mmCIF file of C-alpha atoms and ligand atoms in Angstrom:
data_model
loop_
_atom_site.group_PDB
_atom_site.id
_atom_site.type_symbol
_atom_site.label_atom_id
_atom_site.label_comp_id
_atom_site.label_asym_id
_atom_site.label_seq_id
_atom_site.Cartn_x
_atom_site.Cartn_y
_atom_site.Cartn_z
ATOM 1 C CA MET K 1 -9.118 -23.838 -12.825
ATOM 2 C CA LYS K 2 -12.122 -24.470 -10.697
ATOM 3 C CA ASP K 3 -15.723 -23.968 -11.760
ATOM 4 C CA GLY K 4 -14.359 -22.481 -15.002
ATOM 5 C CA LYS K 5 -12.421 -19.794 -13.145
ATOM 6 C CA PHE K 6 -8.725 -18.984 -13.470
ATOM 7 C CA LEU K 7 -7.118 -19.222 -10.033
ATOM 8 C CA THR K 8 -4.116 -17.220 -8.859
ATOM 9 C CA MET K 9 -2.381 -17.951 -5.571
ATOM 10 C CA ALA K 10 -0.353 -14.958 -4.385
ATOM 11 C CA PHE K 11 2.333 -14.299 -1.771
ATOM 12 C CA GLU K 12 3.145 -10.996 -0.051
ATOM 13 C CA SER K 13 6.050 -10.604 2.389
ATOM 14 C CA SER K 14 7.624 -7.219 1.564
ATOM 15 C CA CYS K 15 7.424 -5.799 5.095
ATOM 16 C CA ASP K 16 5.816 -7.124 8.272
ATOM 17 C CA GLU K 17 2.763 -8.979 6.971
ATOM 18 C CA THR K 18 3.026 -12.598 5.872
ATOM 19 C CA ALA K 19 0.128 -12.987 3.473
ATOM 20 C CA VAL K 20 -1.202 -15.554 1.019
ATOM 21 C CA ALA K 21 -4.422 -15.304 -1.002
ATOM 22 C CA VAL K 22 -6.329 -17.164 -3.682
ATOM 23 C CA VAL K 23 -8.079 -15.002 -6.262
ATOM 24 C CA ALA K 24 -10.465 -16.164 -9.026
ATOM 25 C CA ASP K 25 -10.442 -14.472 -12.448
ATOM 26 C CA GLY K 26 -8.268 -11.699 -11.035
ATOM 27 C CA ARG K 27 -10.860 -9.899 -8.943
ATOM 28 C CA GLN K 28 -12.799 -12.377 -6.844
ATOM 29 C CA VAL K 29 -11.170 -13.104 -3.485
ATOM 30 C CA LEU K 30 -11.571 -16.731 -2.383
ATOM 31 C CA SER K 31 -9.220 -16.336 0.580
ATOM 32 C CA ASN K 32 -6.997 -13.580 1.941
ATOM 33 C CA ILE K 33 -4.949 -14.735 4.936
ATOM 34 C CA ILE K 34 -2.762 -12.157 6.694
ATOM 35 C CA SER K 35 -0.421 -12.904 9.573
ATOM 36 C CA SER K 36 0.685 -9.544 10.938
ATOM 37 C CA GLN K 37 3.840 -8.966 12.978
ATOM 38 C CA ILE K 38 2.588 -5.646 14.375
ATOM 39 C CA ASP K 39 2.405 -7.057 17.912
ATOM 40 C CA ILE K 40 6.084 -8.016 17.736
ATOM 41 C CA PHE K 41 7.281 -4.684 16.361
ATOM 42 C CA LYS K 42 5.256 -2.663 18.858
ATOM 43 C CA HIS K 43 8.051 -3.442 21.323
ATOM 44 C CA TYR K 44 10.733 -2.147 18.959
ATOM 45 C CA GLY K 45 8.876 0.983 17.811
ATOM 46 C CA GLY K 46 9.244 -0.112 14.168
ATOM 47 C CA VAL K 47 10.071 -2.997 11.842
ATOM 48 C CA VAL K 48 13.407 -4.803 12.332
ATOM 49 C CA PRO K 49 14.203 -6.346 8.903
ATOM 50 C CA GLU K 50 15.984 -9.516 10.108
ATOM 51 C CA ILE K 51 13.258 -10.296 12.631
ATOM 52 C CA ALA K 52 10.574 -9.719 9.997
ATOM 53 C CA ALA K 53 12.297 -12.165 7.632
ATOM 54 C CA ARG K 54 12.597 -14.792 10.361
ATOM 55 C CA HIS K 55 8.903 -14.553 11.200
ATOM 56 C CA HIS K 56 7.927 -14.777 7.533
ATOM 57 C CA LEU K 57 9.929 -17.991 7.335
ATOM 58 C CA GLU K 58 8.233 -19.423 10.422
ATOM 59 C CA ASN K 59 4.721 -18.531 9.257
ATOM 60 C CA ILE K 60 4.531 -18.709 5.503
ATOM 61 C CA ASN K 61 3.771 -22.415 5.024
ATOM 62 C CA GLU K 62 0.944 -22.328 7.526
ATOM 63 C CA VAL K 63 -0.462 -19.143 5.991
ATOM 64 C CA MET K 64 -0.382 -20.793 2.551
ATOM 65 C CA GLU K 65 -2.158 -23.902 3.817
ATOM 66 C CA LYS K 66 -4.851 -21.769 5.417
ATOM 67 C CA ALA K 67 -5.314 -19.780 2.209
ATOM 68 C CA LEU K 68 -5.818 -22.949 0.158
ATOM 69 C CA GLU K 69 -8.109 -24.427 2.784
ATOM 70 C CA GLN K 70 -10.275 -21.337 3.114
ATOM 71 C CA ALA K 71 -10.556 -21.055 -0.682
ATOM 72 C CA ASP K 72 -11.541 -24.738 -0.701
ATOM 73 C CA VAL K 73 -8.959 -25.567 -3.385
ATOM 74 C CA THR K 74 -5.747 -27.568 -3.716
ATOM 75 C CA LEU K 75 -2.555 -26.729 -5.590
ATOM 76 C CA LYS K 76 -3.929 -28.777 -8.523
ATOM 77 C CA ASP K 77 -6.562 -26.062 -9.063
ATOM 78 C CA ILE K 78 -4.066 -23.194 -9.136
ATOM 79 C CA ASP K 79 -3.227 -21.754 -12.593
ATOM 80 C CA LEU K 80 -0.771 -19.022 -11.651
ATOM 81 C CA ILE K 81 1.477 -18.050 -8.741
ATOM 82 C CA GLY K 82 2.047 -14.355 -8.102
ATOM 83 C CA VAL K 83 4.568 -12.976 -5.646
ATOM 84 C CA THR K 84 5.718 -9.519 -4.562
ATOM 85 C CA CYS K 85 9.303 -9.120 -5.800
ATOM 86 C CA GLY K 86 9.814 -5.468 -4.743
ATOM 87 C CA PRO K 87 10.014 -2.817 -3.558
ATOM 88 C CA GLY K 88 10.470 -3.798 0.082
ATOM 89 C CA LEU K 89 12.884 -5.314 2.584
ATOM 90 C CA VAL K 90 15.089 -7.737 0.642
ATOM 91 C CA GLY K 91 15.320 -10.392 3.368
ATOM 92 C CA ALA K 92 11.553 -10.292 3.855
ATOM 93 C CA LEU K 93 10.800 -10.356 0.112
ATOM 94 C CA LEU K 94 13.102 -13.348 -0.377
ATOM 95 C CA ILE K 95 11.018 -15.566 1.912
ATOM 96 C CA GLY K 96 7.879 -15.011 -0.170
ATOM 97 C CA ILE K 97 9.824 -15.424 -3.409
ATOM 98 C CA ALA K 98 11.632 -18.603 -2.283
ATOM 99 C CA THR K 99 8.363 -20.167 -1.127
ATOM 100 C CA ALA K 100 6.519 -19.191 -4.303
ATOM 101 C CA LYS K 101 9.365 -20.526 -6.445
ATOM 102 C CA ALA K 102 9.508 -23.811 -4.515
ATOM 103 C CA VAL K 103 5.777 -24.370 -5.071
ATOM 104 C CA ALA K 104 6.078 -23.374 -8.746
ATOM 105 C CA TYR K 105 9.046 -25.704 -9.268
ATOM 106 C CA ALA K 106 7.326 -28.656 -7.604
ATOM 107 C CA THR K 107 4.028 -28.189 -9.441
ATOM 108 C CA ASP K 108 5.021 -26.605 -12.769
ATOM 109 C CA ILE K 109 2.592 -23.763 -12.200
ATOM 110 C CA PRO K 110 3.742 -20.544 -13.947
ATOM 111 C CA ILE K 111 5.096 -17.870 -11.589
ATOM 112 C CA ILE K 112 5.150 -14.114 -12.058
ATOM 113 C CA GLY K 113 6.571 -11.266 -9.952
ATOM 114 C CA VAL K 114 4.494 -8.269 -8.926
ATOM 115 C CA ASN K 115 5.458 -4.730 -8.030
ATOM 116 C CA HIS K 116 4.090 -4.112 -4.529
ATOM 117 C CA ILE K 117 2.792 -0.649 -5.477
ATOM 118 C CA MET K 118 0.936 -2.055 -8.503
ATOM 119 C CA GLY K 119 -0.534 -4.462 -5.981
ATOM 120 C CA HIS K 120 -1.777 -1.621 -3.786
ATOM 121 C CA ILE K 121 -3.501 0.012 -6.778
ATOM 122 C CA SER K 122 -5.054 -3.352 -7.698
ATOM 123 C CA ALA K 123 -6.813 -3.430 -4.314
ATOM 124 C CA ASP K 124 -9.242 -0.982 -5.934
ATOM 125 C CA PHE K 125 -10.011 -3.470 -8.741
ATOM 126 C CA ILE K 126 -10.986 -6.007 -6.107
ATOM 127 C CA GLN K 127 -13.100 -3.593 -4.103
ATOM 128 C CA HIS K 128 -14.816 -2.023 -7.119
ATOM 129 C CA PRO K 129 -15.760 -4.555 -9.822
ATOM 130 C CA ASP K 130 -16.771 -1.705 -12.156
ATOM 131 C CA LEU K 131 -13.406 0.122 -12.002
ATOM 132 C CA GLU K 132 -11.536 0.145 -15.313
ATOM 133 C CA PRO K 133 -8.475 2.091 -16.463
ATOM 134 C CA PRO K 134 -7.670 4.810 -17.240
ATOM 135 C CA PHE K 135 -7.733 6.543 -13.872
ATOM 136 C CA ALA K 136 -5.459 8.501 -11.567
ATOM 137 C CA ALA K 137 -4.027 6.612 -8.593
ATOM 138 C CA LEU K 138 -2.874 7.965 -5.275
ATOM 139 C CA ILE K 139 -0.727 5.506 -3.340
ATOM 140 C CA VAL K 140 0.003 6.484 0.255
ATOM 141 C CA SER K 141 1.643 3.826 2.381
ATOM 142 C CA GLY K 142 4.376 3.314 4.957
ATOM 143 C CA GLY K 143 7.071 3.016 2.318
ATOM 144 C CA HIS K 144 5.661 4.901 -0.664
ATOM 145 C CA THR K 145 3.801 7.999 -1.728
ATOM 146 C CA ASN K 146 3.007 8.291 -5.430
ATOM 147 C CA ILE K 147 0.580 9.913 -7.793
ATOM 148 C CA ALA K 148 0.301 7.922 -11.015
ATOM 149 C CA ALA K 149 -1.685 7.622 -14.212
ATOM 150 C CA MET K 150 -3.022 4.090 -14.479
ATOM 151 C CA GLU K 151 -3.258 3.908 -18.271
ATOM 152 C CA SER K 152 -4.171 0.223 -18.539
ATOM 153 C CA TYR K 153 -4.341 -2.756 -16.179
ATOM 154 C CA THR K 154 -0.572 -3.129 -16.406
ATOM 155 C CA LYS K 155 0.762 0.275 -17.457
ATOM 156 C CA CYS K 156 1.284 2.854 -14.778
ATOM 157 C CA ARG K 157 2.996 6.214 -15.372
ATOM 158 C CA VAL K 158 4.376 7.909 -12.252
ATOM 159 C CA MET K 159 3.595 11.636 -12.065
ATOM 160 C CA GLY K 160 4.980 12.357 -8.619
ATOM 161 C CA SER K 161 6.659 10.672 -5.652
ATOM 162 C CA THR K 162 7.916 11.640 -2.253
ATOM 163 C CA ARG K 163 11.390 13.126 -2.204
ATOM 164 C CA ASP K 164 12.037 12.002 1.373
ATOM 165 C CA ASP K 165 9.648 10.332 3.839
ATOM 166 C CA ALA K 166 6.544 8.451 2.739
ATOM 167 C CA ALA K 167 3.232 9.671 4.184
ATOM 168 C CA GLY K 168 2.864 6.656 6.492
ATOM 169 C CA GLU K 169 6.479 7.017 7.601
ATOM 170 C CA ALA K 170 5.738 10.624 8.628
ATOM 171 C CA TYR K 171 2.694 9.419 10.594
ATOM 172 C CA ASP K 172 4.783 6.737 12.306
ATOM 173 C CA LYS K 173 7.611 9.157 13.164
ATOM 174 C CA VAL K 174 5.291 11.856 14.521
ATOM 175 C CA ALA K 175 3.496 9.218 16.594
ATOM 176 C CA ARG K 176 6.853 8.236 18.069
ATOM 177 C CA VAL K 177 7.563 11.907 18.964
ATOM 178 C CA LEU K 178 4.196 12.001 20.729
ATOM 179 C CA GLY K 179 4.855 8.668 22.453
ATOM 180 C CA LEU K 180 1.858 6.972 20.847
ATOM 181 C CA GLY K 181 3.501 3.708 19.788
ATOM 182 C CA TYR K 182 3.731 1.749 16.542
ATOM 183 C CA PRO K 183 2.187 1.784 13.981
ATOM 184 C CA GLY K 184 1.459 5.448 14.443
ATOM 185 C CA GLY K 185 -0.983 6.068 11.587
ATOM 186 C CA PRO K 186 -4.106 4.592 13.209
ATOM 187 C CA LYS K 187 -3.179 6.133 16.596
ATOM 188 C CA ILE K 188 -2.828 9.647 15.174
ATOM 189 C CA ASP K 189 -6.030 9.148 13.173
ATOM 190 C CA LYS K 190 -7.891 8.360 16.409
ATOM 191 C CA LEU K 191 -6.278 10.997 18.615
ATOM 192 C CA ALA K 192 -6.722 13.747 15.994
ATOM 193 C CA LYS K 193 -10.495 13.355 16.320
ATOM 194 C CA GLU K 194 -10.207 14.840 19.826
ATOM 195 C CA GLY K 195 -7.984 17.737 18.710
ATOM 196 C CA ASP K 196 -8.418 21.043 16.888
ATOM 197 C CA PRO K 197 -6.724 20.962 13.447
ATOM 198 C CA ASP K 198 -6.422 24.761 13.467
ATOM 199 C CA ALA K 199 -4.905 25.129 16.950
ATOM 200 C CA ILE K 200 -1.327 24.653 15.724
ATOM 201 C CA HIS K 201 -0.449 25.564 12.155
ATOM 202 C CA PHE K 202 2.161 23.475 10.391
ATOM 203 C CA LYS K 203 3.371 24.662 6.994
ATOM 204 C CA ARG K 204 1.963 22.905 3.904
ATOM 205 C CA ILE K 205 4.954 21.819 1.808
ATOM 206 C CA MET K 206 3.748 22.102 -1.803
ATOM 207 C CA LEU K 207 7.201 22.220 -3.540
ATOM 208 C CA GLU K 208 7.407 23.816 -7.025
ATOM 209 C CA LYS K 209 4.296 24.986 -8.833
ATOM 210 C CA ASP K 210 2.692 22.124 -10.781
ATOM 211 C CA SER K 211 4.916 19.534 -9.096
ATOM 212 C CA TYR K 212 3.203 16.344 -8.009
ATOM 213 C CA ASP K 213 6.103 15.371 -5.781
ATOM 214 C CA PHE K 214 5.808 15.360 -2.000
ATOM 215 C CA SER K 215 8.087 16.154 0.920
ATOM 216 C CA PHE K 216 7.088 15.205 4.454
ATOM 217 C CA SER K 217 10.361 15.238 6.366
ATOM 218 C CA GLY K 218 10.211 19.023 7.004
ATOM 219 C CA LEU K 219 6.752 18.619 8.507
ATOM 220 C CA LYS K 220 7.974 15.833 10.787
ATOM 221 C CA THR K 221 10.854 18.104 11.929
ATOM 222 C CA ALA K 222 8.436 20.999 12.484
ATOM 223 C CA VAL K 223 6.345 18.797 14.791
ATOM 224 C CA LEU K 224 9.465 17.672 16.651
ATOM 225 C CA ASN K 225 10.632 21.299 17.051
ATOM 226 C CA TYR K 226 7.212 22.374 18.273
ATOM 227 C CA VAL K 227 7.077 19.627 20.896
ATOM 228 C CA ASN K 228 10.660 20.322 22.057
ATOM 229 C CA THR K 229 10.078 24.085 22.311
ATOM 230 C CA GLN K 230 6.904 23.587 24.327
ATOM 231 C CA GLN K 231 8.609 21.146 26.688
ATOM 232 C CA GLN K 232 11.711 23.312 27.142
ATOM 233 C CA SER K 233 9.602 26.296 28.112
ATOM 234 C CA GLY K 234 7.675 24.166 30.595
ATOM 235 C CA LYS K 235 4.431 24.310 28.625
ATOM 236 C CA GLU K 236 2.142 21.362 28.256
ATOM 237 C CA VAL K 237 1.879 19.684 24.854
ATOM 238 C CA ASN K 238 -1.685 19.122 23.750
ATOM 239 C CA LYS K 239 -1.076 15.875 21.886
ATOM 240 C CA ALA K 240 -4.514 15.781 20.300
ATOM 241 C CA ASP K 241 -4.023 19.267 18.811
ATOM 242 C CA VAL K 242 -0.558 18.328 17.535
ATOM 243 C CA ALA K 243 -1.953 15.152 15.957
ATOM 244 C CA ALA K 244 -4.850 17.063 14.382
ATOM 245 C CA GLY K 245 -2.623 19.907 13.118
ATOM 246 C CA PHE K 246 -0.066 17.500 11.647
ATOM 247 C CA GLN K 247 -2.743 15.350 10.019
ATOM 248 C CA GLN K 248 -4.454 18.383 8.476
ATOM 249 C CA ALA K 249 -1.131 19.543 6.972
ATOM 250 C CA VAL K 250 -0.586 16.099 5.393
ATOM 251 C CA VAL K 251 -4.160 15.776 4.166
ATOM 252 C CA ASP K 252 -4.326 19.290 2.642
ATOM 253 C CA VAL K 253 -1.216 18.676 0.530
ATOM 254 C CA ILE K 254 -2.185 15.185 -0.594
ATOM 255 C CA VAL K 255 -5.744 16.168 -1.525
ATOM 256 C CA GLU K 256 -4.738 19.246 -3.499
ATOM 257 C CA LYS K 257 -2.080 17.392 -5.498
ATOM 258 C CA ALA K 258 -4.183 14.313 -6.175
ATOM 259 C CA VAL K 259 -7.180 16.307 -7.405
ATOM 260 C CA SER K 260 -5.118 18.601 -9.597
ATOM 261 C CA ALA K 261 -3.204 15.619 -11.082
ATOM 262 C CA THR K 262 -6.497 13.877 -11.914
ATOM 263 C CA LYS K 263 -7.805 17.036 -13.588
ATOM 264 C CA SER K 264 -4.578 17.586 -15.522
ATOM 265 C CA LEU K 265 -4.889 14.067 -16.938
ATOM 266 C CA GLY K 266 -8.462 14.788 -18.010
ATOM 267 C CA TYR K 267 -9.630 11.765 -16.006
ATOM 268 C CA ASP K 268 -12.776 11.644 -13.913
ATOM 269 C CA LYS K 269 -11.677 8.753 -11.666
ATOM 270 C CA LEU K 270 -9.258 8.693 -8.766
ATOM 271 C CA ALA K 271 -8.296 5.497 -6.918
ATOM 272 C CA LEU K 272 -6.832 5.714 -3.448
ATOM 273 C CA ALA K 273 -4.536 2.948 -2.172
ATOM 274 C CA GLY K 274 -1.993 2.019 0.525
ATOM 275 C CA GLY K 275 -2.035 1.837 4.306
ATOM 276 C CA VAL K 276 -2.658 5.567 4.812
ATOM 277 C CA ALA K 277 -5.746 5.235 2.592
ATOM 278 C CA ALA K 278 -7.355 3.862 5.762
ATOM 279 C CA ASN K 279 -7.027 7.329 7.321
ATOM 280 C CA SER K 280 -10.468 8.732 8.105
ATOM 281 C CA ALA K 281 -9.521 12.403 7.644
ATOM 282 C CA LEU K 282 -7.900 11.726 4.270
ATOM 283 C CA ARG K 283 -10.878 9.717 3.053
ATOM 284 C CA ALA K 284 -13.340 12.420 4.125
ATOM 285 C CA ALA K 285 -11.331 15.290 2.634
ATOM 286 C CA LEU K 286 -10.733 13.474 -0.657
ATOM 287 C CA GLU K 287 -14.382 12.552 -0.908
ATOM 288 C CA ALA K 288 -15.432 16.190 -0.498
ATOM 289 C CA ALA K 289 -12.805 17.504 -2.946
ATOM 290 C CA CYS K 290 -13.622 14.855 -5.564
ATOM 291 C CA LYS K 291 -17.325 15.569 -5.297
ATOM 292 C CA LYS K 292 -16.677 19.283 -5.829
ATOM 293 C CA ASN K 293 -14.554 18.565 -8.901
ATOM 294 C CA GLY K 294 -16.763 15.936 -10.549
ATOM 295 C CA ILE K 295 -14.281 13.119 -9.861
ATOM 296 C CA ARG K 296 -15.416 9.658 -8.783
ATOM 297 C CA LEU K 297 -13.333 8.424 -5.870
ATOM 298 C CA TYR K 298 -12.537 4.725 -5.405
ATOM 299 C CA VAL K 299 -11.356 3.598 -1.981
ATOM 300 C CA PRO K 300 -10.555 0.037 -0.824
ATOM 301 C CA SER K 301 -11.892 -1.364 2.457
ATOM 302 C CA PRO K 302 -9.409 -0.920 5.355
ATOM 303 C CA LEU K 303 -8.304 -4.580 5.099
ATOM 304 C CA LEU K 304 -7.391 -4.119 1.427
ATOM 305 C CA CYS K 305 -5.597 -0.803 2.116
ATOM 306 C CA THR K 306 -2.809 -2.317 4.206
ATOM 307 C CA ASP K 307 -0.527 -5.091 2.944
ATOM 308 C CA ASN K 308 -2.337 -8.222 1.781
ATOM 309 C CA ALA K 309 -1.871 -10.860 -0.903
ATOM 310 C CA ALA K 310 -5.270 -10.570 -2.634
ATOM 311 C CA MET K 311 -4.121 -7.296 -4.207
ATOM 312 C CA ILE K 312 -0.920 -9.052 -5.369
ATOM 313 C CA GLY K 313 -2.984 -11.880 -6.893
ATOM 314 C CA CYS K 314 -5.055 -9.355 -8.842
ATOM 315 C CA ALA K 315 -1.977 -7.527 -10.185
ATOM 316 C CA ALA K 316 -0.308 -10.865 -11.058
ATOM 317 C CA TYR K 317 -3.385 -11.973 -13.005
ATOM 318 C CA TYR K 318 -3.460 -8.852 -15.179
ATOM 319 C CA ARG K 319 0.310 -8.953 -15.830
ATOM 320 C CA TYR K 320 0.142 -12.599 -16.830
ATOM 321 C CA MET K 321 -2.877 -12.099 -19.108
ATOM 322 C CA ASN K 322 -1.270 -9.059 -20.705
ATOM 323 C CA GLU K 323 1.878 -11.044 -21.485
ATOM 324 C CA ARG K 324 -0.114 -13.953 -22.853
ATOM 325 C CA GLU K 325 -2.282 -11.761 -25.041
ATOM 326 C CA ASN K 326 0.188 -9.100 -26.112
ATOM 327 C CA GLY K 327 3.521 -10.896 -25.758
ATOM 328 C CA ASP K 328 4.642 -7.963 -23.641
ATOM 329 C CA SER K 329 7.485 -9.234 -21.502
ATOM 330 C CA SER K 330 9.186 -5.892 -20.906
ATOM 331 C CA ASP K 331 9.748 -6.881 -17.274
ATOM 332 C CA ALA K 332 11.082 -10.338 -18.144
ATOM 333 C CA GLY K 333 13.242 -10.448 -15.003
ATOM 334 C CA LEU K 334 10.123 -10.644 -12.901
ATOM 335 C CA GLU K 335 9.053 -13.956 -14.364
ATOM 336 C CA GLY K 336 9.919 -17.557 -13.772
ATOM 337 C CA LEU K 337 12.281 -19.297 -11.444
ATOM 338 C CA ALA K 338 15.129 -16.852 -12.126
ATOM 339 C CA MET K 339 13.182 -14.078 -10.383
ATOM 340 C CA ASP K 340 14.990 -12.043 -7.748
ATOM 341 C CA ALA K 341 14.029 -9.608 -4.970
ATOM 342 C CA TYR K 342 14.413 -5.918 -5.758
ATOM 343 C CA ALA K 343 14.489 -3.546 -2.758
ATOM 344 C CA GLY K 344 13.975 -0.429 -4.890
ATOM 345 C CA LEU K 345 11.880 -1.774 -7.780
ATOM 346 C CA PRO K 346 10.380 1.274 -9.547
ATOM 347 C CA LEU K 347 6.727 1.406 -10.562
HETATM 348 O O1 LIG M 401 0.585 -0.213 2.882
HETATM 349 P P1 LIG M 401 1.113 -0.540 4.211
HETATM 350 O O2 LIG M 401 0.436 -1.653 4.988
HETATM 351 O O3 LIG M 401 2.620 -0.928 4.148
HETATM 352 C C1 LIG M 401 3.511 -0.419 3.193
HETATM 353 O O4 LIG M 401 3.499 -0.902 2.032
HETATM 354 O O5 LIG M 401 4.239 0.509 3.559
HETATM 355 O O6 LIG M 401 1.085 0.805 5.052
HETATM 356 C C2 LIG M 401 1.433 0.879 6.396
HETATM 357 C C3 LIG M 401 1.380 2.334 6.811
HETATM 358 C C4 LIG M 401 1.959 2.596 8.197
HETATM 359 O O7 LIG M 401 2.863 3.663 8.107
HETATM 360 C C5 LIG M 401 0.728 2.968 9.019
HETATM 361 O O8 LIG M 401 1.014 3.871 10.071
HETATM 362 C C6 LIG M 401 -0.156 3.608 7.969
HETATM 363 O O9 LIG M 401 0.022 2.811 6.832
HETATM 364 N N1 LIG M 401 -1.574 3.614 8.365
HETATM 365 C C7 LIG M 401 -2.279 4.747 8.603
HETATM 366 C C8 LIG M 401 -3.576 4.339 9.039
HETATM 367 N N2 LIG M 401 -3.606 2.969 9.037
HETATM 368 C C9 LIG M 401 -2.377 2.545 8.618
HETATM 369 N N3 LIG M 401 -1.925 6.035 8.504
HETATM 370 C C10 LIG M 401 -2.848 6.964 8.820
HETATM 371 N N4 LIG M 401 -4.088 6.656 9.262
HETATM 372 C C11 LIG M 401 -4.504 5.369 9.375
HETATM 373 N N5 LIG M 401 -5.741 5.089 9.793
HETATM 374 ZN ZN1 LIG M 402 2.311 -1.840 1.211
#
């Protein structure tokens, strides 16, 4: 506790960001330090799990020290440790978990595991102090694509998920086809602004009627086929038009499903989260569709969209408080020093 506030220190290491944050009373960010490995993985065209884990190990202590320093606190002030325990790369997750456990063991501070996707949704709690459940959540990241009903601060009911590639994964793969580099999402976002979204039509994969599931791998293959066919017949590929056409196909599907899921729940709030939530076309299209349908849209700042530990601290706080108040320990395996890493942890 400091100045009467409950302090959570949180760790995030599920992919290629080593991050530690200190959060007061669940929603106030005192520090949010992120050490990204993007520059390393640019050379590989994607994340290499073993290398990611090694870099987490090299960086995590320094990142933690910076987080404490910037928050102007010491471990004595910390009331709770939160850590991402899945889903993600197991070797990468384990570094955050081992560090968090070591600190918890040495200091006797309680420790609690957090589902990374719950963390992404919680970024909206940080960004929007007035946001309260229930609301619909749309999580679009490099590893996940979900539509969910956020029924309380800790209860999330999944309505739909991707059946193959995540939205960000499709962006990254299409960017590779176009030779744009890694991570592809921001590059396609930028290039698409110079292209015509109607010049090349890619099919919108809606799946069964009323399904909130997604499928992006067919779209990625369609882009690949288009590029190959053009090249084989000696025609030039207009990369900006391909980027714009692909992006429009992704955005149209996501927007339609997210809005109709929100309406079917009878909610008037939709929270966007995950790395792809930084996409300018998606933000603009969702804003317009939500306005038309009387839905209030909540979007985190770009820094809170991609992986960070402040969002994990927020989710950890609400889980811990819920267990303290309601004795709800349905996810008991995610607590304490016996905690493990779970590559495929469901929401
Ligand atoms: O949430 P995140 O940092 O990591 C996961 O939990 O997966 O998301 C990273 C993903 C990458 O696939 C990246 O290409 C995508 O988010 N991304 C974007 C944009 N910025 C990041 N995709 C589209 N447009 C963007 N502006
Ligand atoms: Zn993430």
